[in-house]
Every structure is written in C-alpha cells, then in structure tokens.
PDB file of C-alpha atoms in Angstrom:
ATOM      1  CA  UNK A   1      13.523 -13.532  -2.189  1.00 61.00           C
ATOM      2  CA  UNK A   2      10.964 -15.529  -1.601  1.00 65.00           C
ATOM      3  CA  UNK A   3       7.045 -14.806  -1.579  1.00 65.00           C
ATOM      4  CA  UNK A   4       5.752 -14.415   1.704  1.00 76.00           C
ATOM      5  CA  UNK A   5       2.769 -16.541   2.249  1.00 77.00           C
ATOM      6  CA  UNK A   6      -0.163 -13.831   2.215  1.00 76.00           C
ATOM      7  CA  UNK A   7       1.053 -12.679  -1.511  1.00 81.00           C
ATOM      8  CA  UNK A   8       0.712 -16.464  -2.869  1.00 82.00           C
ATOM      9  CA  UNK A   9      -0.896 -16.180  -5.470  1.00 86.00           C
ATOM     10  CA  UNK A  10      -0.708 -12.738  -7.205  1.00 89.00           C
ATOM     11  CA  UNK A  11      -0.930 -12.281 -10.106  1.00 92.00           C
ATOM     12  CA  UNK A  12      -2.100 -10.268 -12.508  1.00 94.00           C
ATOM     13  CA  UNK A  13      -5.808  -9.405 -12.037  1.00 92.00           C
ATOM     14  CA  UNK A  14      -4.243  -8.055  -8.889  1.00 91.00           C
ATOM     15  CA  UNK A  15      -3.642  -4.263  -7.307  1.00 91.00           C
ATOM     16  CA  UNK A  16      -1.352  -3.461  -4.494  1.00 92.00           C
ATOM     17  CA  UNK A  17      -0.111  -0.147  -3.282  1.00 93.00           C
ATOM     18  CA  UNK A  18       3.521  -0.199  -1.407  1.00 95.00           C
ATOM     19  CA  UNK A  19       3.502   3.600   0.745  1.00 94.00           C
ATOM     20  CA  UNK A  20       7.098   4.360   1.310  1.00 93.00           C
ATOM     21  CA  UNK A  21       8.672   7.402   2.346  1.00 92.00           C
ATOM     22  CA  UNK A  22      12.881   8.079   3.472  1.00 90.00           C
ATOM     23  CA  UNK A  23      14.160   6.669   4.984  1.00 90.00           C
ATOM     24  CA  UNK A  24      12.976   3.942   2.277  1.00 93.00           C
ATOM     25  CA  UNK A  25      12.770   0.244   4.386  1.00 92.00           C
ATOM     26  CA  UNK A  26      14.260  -2.203   2.588  1.00 93.00           C
ATOM     27  CA  UNK A  27      11.672  -4.734   3.092  1.00 92.00           C
ATOM     28  CA  UNK A  28       8.646  -2.660   2.234  1.00 92.00           C
ATOM     29  CA  UNK A  29      11.217  -1.905  -1.124  1.00 95.00           C
ATOM     30  CA  UNK A  30      11.992  -6.021  -1.889  1.00 94.00           C
ATOM     31  CA  UNK A  31       7.673  -7.206  -0.947  1.00 94.00           C
ATOM     32  CA  UNK A  32       6.415  -3.980  -4.228  1.00 95.00           C
ATOM     33  CA  UNK A  33       9.126  -6.331  -6.051  1.00 95.00           C
ATOM     34  CA  UNK A  34       7.844  -9.285  -5.258  1.00 93.00           C
ATOM     35  CA  UNK A  35       4.575  -8.688  -6.920  1.00 94.00           C
ATOM     36  CA  UNK A  36       4.821  -6.602  -8.854  1.00 95.00           C
ATOM     37  CA  UNK A  37       7.520  -9.496 -11.069  1.00 94.00           C
ATOM     38  CA  UNK A  38       3.994 -11.314 -10.164  1.00 93.00           C
ATOM     39  CA  UNK A  39       2.592  -9.566 -12.454  1.00 95.00           C
ATOM     40  CA  UNK A  40       0.710  -7.610 -10.121  1.00 96.00           C
ATOM     41  CA  UNK A  41      -0.204  -3.162 -10.562  1.00 96.00           C
ATOM     42  CA  UNK A  42       1.716  -2.361  -8.522  1.00 97.00           C
ATOM     43  CA  UNK A  43       0.768   0.859  -6.744  1.00 96.00           C
ATOM     44  CA  UNK A  44       3.677   3.953  -5.580  1.00 97.00           C
ATOM     45  CA  UNK A  45       2.874   6.298  -2.445  1.00 96.00           C
ATOM     46  CA  UNK A  46       6.333   8.503  -2.671  1.00 96.00           C
ATOM     47  CA  UNK A  47       8.465  11.071  -1.479  1.00 95.00           C
ATOM     48  CA  UNK A  48      10.344  11.568  -4.238  1.00 95.00           C
ATOM     49  CA  UNK A  49      11.028  10.558  -7.729  1.00 96.00           C
ATOM     50  CA  UNK A  50      14.191   8.823  -6.642  1.00 96.00           C
ATOM     51  CA  UNK A  51      12.270   6.881  -4.113  1.00 97.00           C
ATOM     52  CA  UNK A  52      13.156   2.873  -5.306  1.00 97.00           C
ATOM     53  CA  UNK A  53       9.620   2.230  -4.826  1.00 97.00           C
ATOM     54  CA  UNK A  54       9.630   3.674  -8.319  1.00 97.00           C
ATOM     55  CA  UNK A  55      11.726   1.137  -9.935  1.00 96.00           C
ATOM     56  CA  UNK A  56       9.356  -1.652  -9.258  1.00 96.00           C
ATOM     57  CA  UNK A  57       6.152  -0.303 -10.280  1.00 97.00           C
ATOM     58  CA  UNK A  58       3.837  -0.151 -12.490  1.00 97.00           C
ATOM     59  CA  UNK A  59       2.080   4.028 -11.586  1.00 97.00           C
ATOM     60  CA  UNK A  60       3.244   6.629  -8.406  1.00 97.00           C
ATOM     61  CA  UNK A  61       2.283   9.046  -6.406  1.00 96.00           C
ATOM     62  CA  UNK A  62       4.526  11.728  -4.780  1.00 96.00           C
ATOM     63  CA  UNK A  63       2.886  12.959  -1.876  1.00 94.00           C
ATOM     64  CA  UNK A  64       4.951  15.193   0.090  1.00 90.00           C
ATOM     65  CA  UNK A  65       5.995  14.462   3.557  1.00 90.00           C
ATOM     66  CA  UNK A  66       8.055  18.070   4.996  1.00 86.00           C
ATOM     67  CA  UNK A  67       6.808  19.267   8.089  1.00 85.00           C
ATOM     68  CA  UNK A  68       6.963  22.037  10.663  1.00 86.00           C
ATOM     69  CA  UNK A  69       8.529  18.823  13.012  1.00 84.00           C
ATOM     70  CA  UNK A  70      10.931  16.632  13.843  1.00 82.00           C
ATOM     71  CA  UNK A  71       9.274  13.825  11.935  1.00 82.00           C
ATOM     72  CA  UNK A  72       7.534  13.708   8.501  1.00 84.00           C
ATOM     73  CA  UNK A  73       3.525  14.051   8.062  1.00 89.00           C
ATOM     74  CA  UNK A  74       1.896  11.506   6.716  1.00 89.00           C
ATOM     75  CA  UNK A  75      -1.307  13.594   6.816  1.00 91.00           C
ATOM     76  CA  UNK A  76      -0.964  14.105   2.741  1.00 92.00           C
ATOM     77  CA  UNK A  77      -0.042  10.297   2.736  1.00 92.00           C
ATOM     78  CA  UNK A  78      -3.269   8.893   5.143  1.00 92.00           C
ATOM     79  CA  UNK A  79      -6.150  11.120   3.415  1.00 94.00           C
ATOM     80  CA  UNK A  80      -4.807  10.108  -0.259  1.00 95.00           C
ATOM     81  CA  UNK A  81      -4.780   6.307   0.080  1.00 93.00           C
ATOM     82  CA  UNK A  82      -8.927   6.825   2.489  1.00 94.00           C
ATOM     83  CA  UNK A  83      -9.798   8.399  -1.052  1.00 94.00           C
ATOM     84  CA  UNK A  84      -8.155   5.506  -3.308  1.00 92.00           C
ATOM     85  CA  UNK A  85      -9.662   2.995  -0.970  1.00 89.00           C
ATOM     86  CA  UNK A  86     -13.007   4.498  -0.654  1.00 92.00           C
ATOM     87  CA  UNK A  87     -13.309   4.887  -4.567  1.00 92.00           C
ATOM     88  CA  UNK A  88     -12.435   1.274  -4.947  1.00 88.00           C
ATOM     89  CA  UNK A  89     -14.830  -0.047  -3.232  1.00 90.00           C
ATOM     90  CA  UNK A  90     -17.440   2.194  -4.153  1.00 92.00           C
ATOM     91  CA  UNK A  91     -16.260   1.051  -7.941  1.00 92.00           C
ATOM     92  CA  UNK A  92     -16.974  -2.549  -6.627  1.00 89.00           C
ATOM     93  CA  UNK A  93     -20.723  -2.493  -5.957  1.00 91.00           C
ATOM     94  CA  UNK A  94     -22.068  -4.677  -3.225  1.00 92.00           C
ATOM     95  CA  UNK A  95     -19.589  -7.642  -3.287  1.00 90.00           C
ATOM     96  CA  UNK A  96     -16.815  -5.672  -1.816  1.00 89.00           C
ATOM     97  CA  UNK A  97     -18.985  -4.388   1.214  1.00 88.00           C
ATOM     98  CA  UNK A  98     -19.932  -7.877   2.028  1.00 90.00           C
ATOM     99  CA  UNK A  99     -16.284  -9.488   2.030  1.00 88.00           C
ATOM    100  CA  UNK A 100     -15.301  -6.148   4.275  1.00 88.00           C
ATOM    101  CA  UNK A 101     -18.157  -6.896   6.851  1.00 91.00           C
ATOM    102  CA  UNK A 102     -16.825 -10.672   6.654  1.00 90.00           C
ATOM    103  CA  UNK A 103     -13.680 -10.015   7.135  1.00 88.00           C
ATOM    104  CA  UNK A 104     -14.648  -7.667  10.148  1.00 89.00           C
ATOM    105  CA  UNK A 105     -16.890 -10.562  10.933  1.00 91.00           C
ATOM    106  CA  UNK A 106     -14.088 -13.137  10.687  1.00 90.00           C
ATOM    107  CA  UNK A 107     -11.597 -10.919  12.667  1.00 87.00           C
ATOM    108  CA  UNK A 108     -14.225 -10.518  16.218  1.00 90.00           C
ATOM    109  CA  UNK A 109     -15.010 -14.294  16.246  1.00 90.00           C
ATOM    110  CA  UNK A 110     -10.952 -14.927  16.191  1.00 88.00           C
ATOM    111  CA  UNK A 111     -10.827 -12.178  18.685  1.00 89.00           C
ATOM    112  CA  UNK A 112      -8.566 -10.076  16.694  1.00 84.00           C
ATOM    113  CA  UNK A 113     -10.179  -6.723  18.100  1.00 80.00           C
ATOM    114  CA  UNK A 114     -10.315  -5.449  21.975  1.00 80.00           C
TER     115      UNK A 114
END
C-alpha cells in the first residue's frame, strides 16, 4: 500500500500515535504499519494484547474500552491522548505553541471552522 501524501517524508525523527480497538479498522493498522516501515516511532493505543497494532508499534498502552452501554467507551483513551499531547506540548516549549497557533490561524483563514 502506498504512503498517503500527508505522511510523505515521515522518518526516524517522527512519532505517530495510532489508535484502534476491536473490531480493528484495517486502514488504521495499515497506516501504522506504513509509519513503522518508514522508521517512525509508533505509539499504539489499543484495547487488547491481541490487537494487530502491537505488531507494528514501537511502544503501546492497553486502554480498557468496556462499558455498561452497548458501545465501547473511548473516555479512557481520550484522557490518555490529552495527557500525552499536553506533555509533548509542554516539553516542546514555545515553538510548539507557536506552531499550533499558526496552524489554527491558517485553518480559520481557509474556512475550516464554522
């Protein structure tokens, strides 16, 4: 499978967070595999040790998705993602905040937001 244009240039200096839980989306696993093969650090967030994401990840978190409702819960996964993103932004310093602000401004200018 070819690498999507958004991932071109991905390499050893890059990190990717891949998420999937049962039933595992084939596209998510394949994209994680492409990132791994390109040399990127792949952090998998998944629900079971049998997840196919683990085969293509550098590291992983197993996050429970059980819920008393019919559908699985993504609350724990979202909390983990927000924590990881906050740590990365804090460690990256002002340059990261500036880049996020620039991306937000560019998206607003292009009419991405309502």
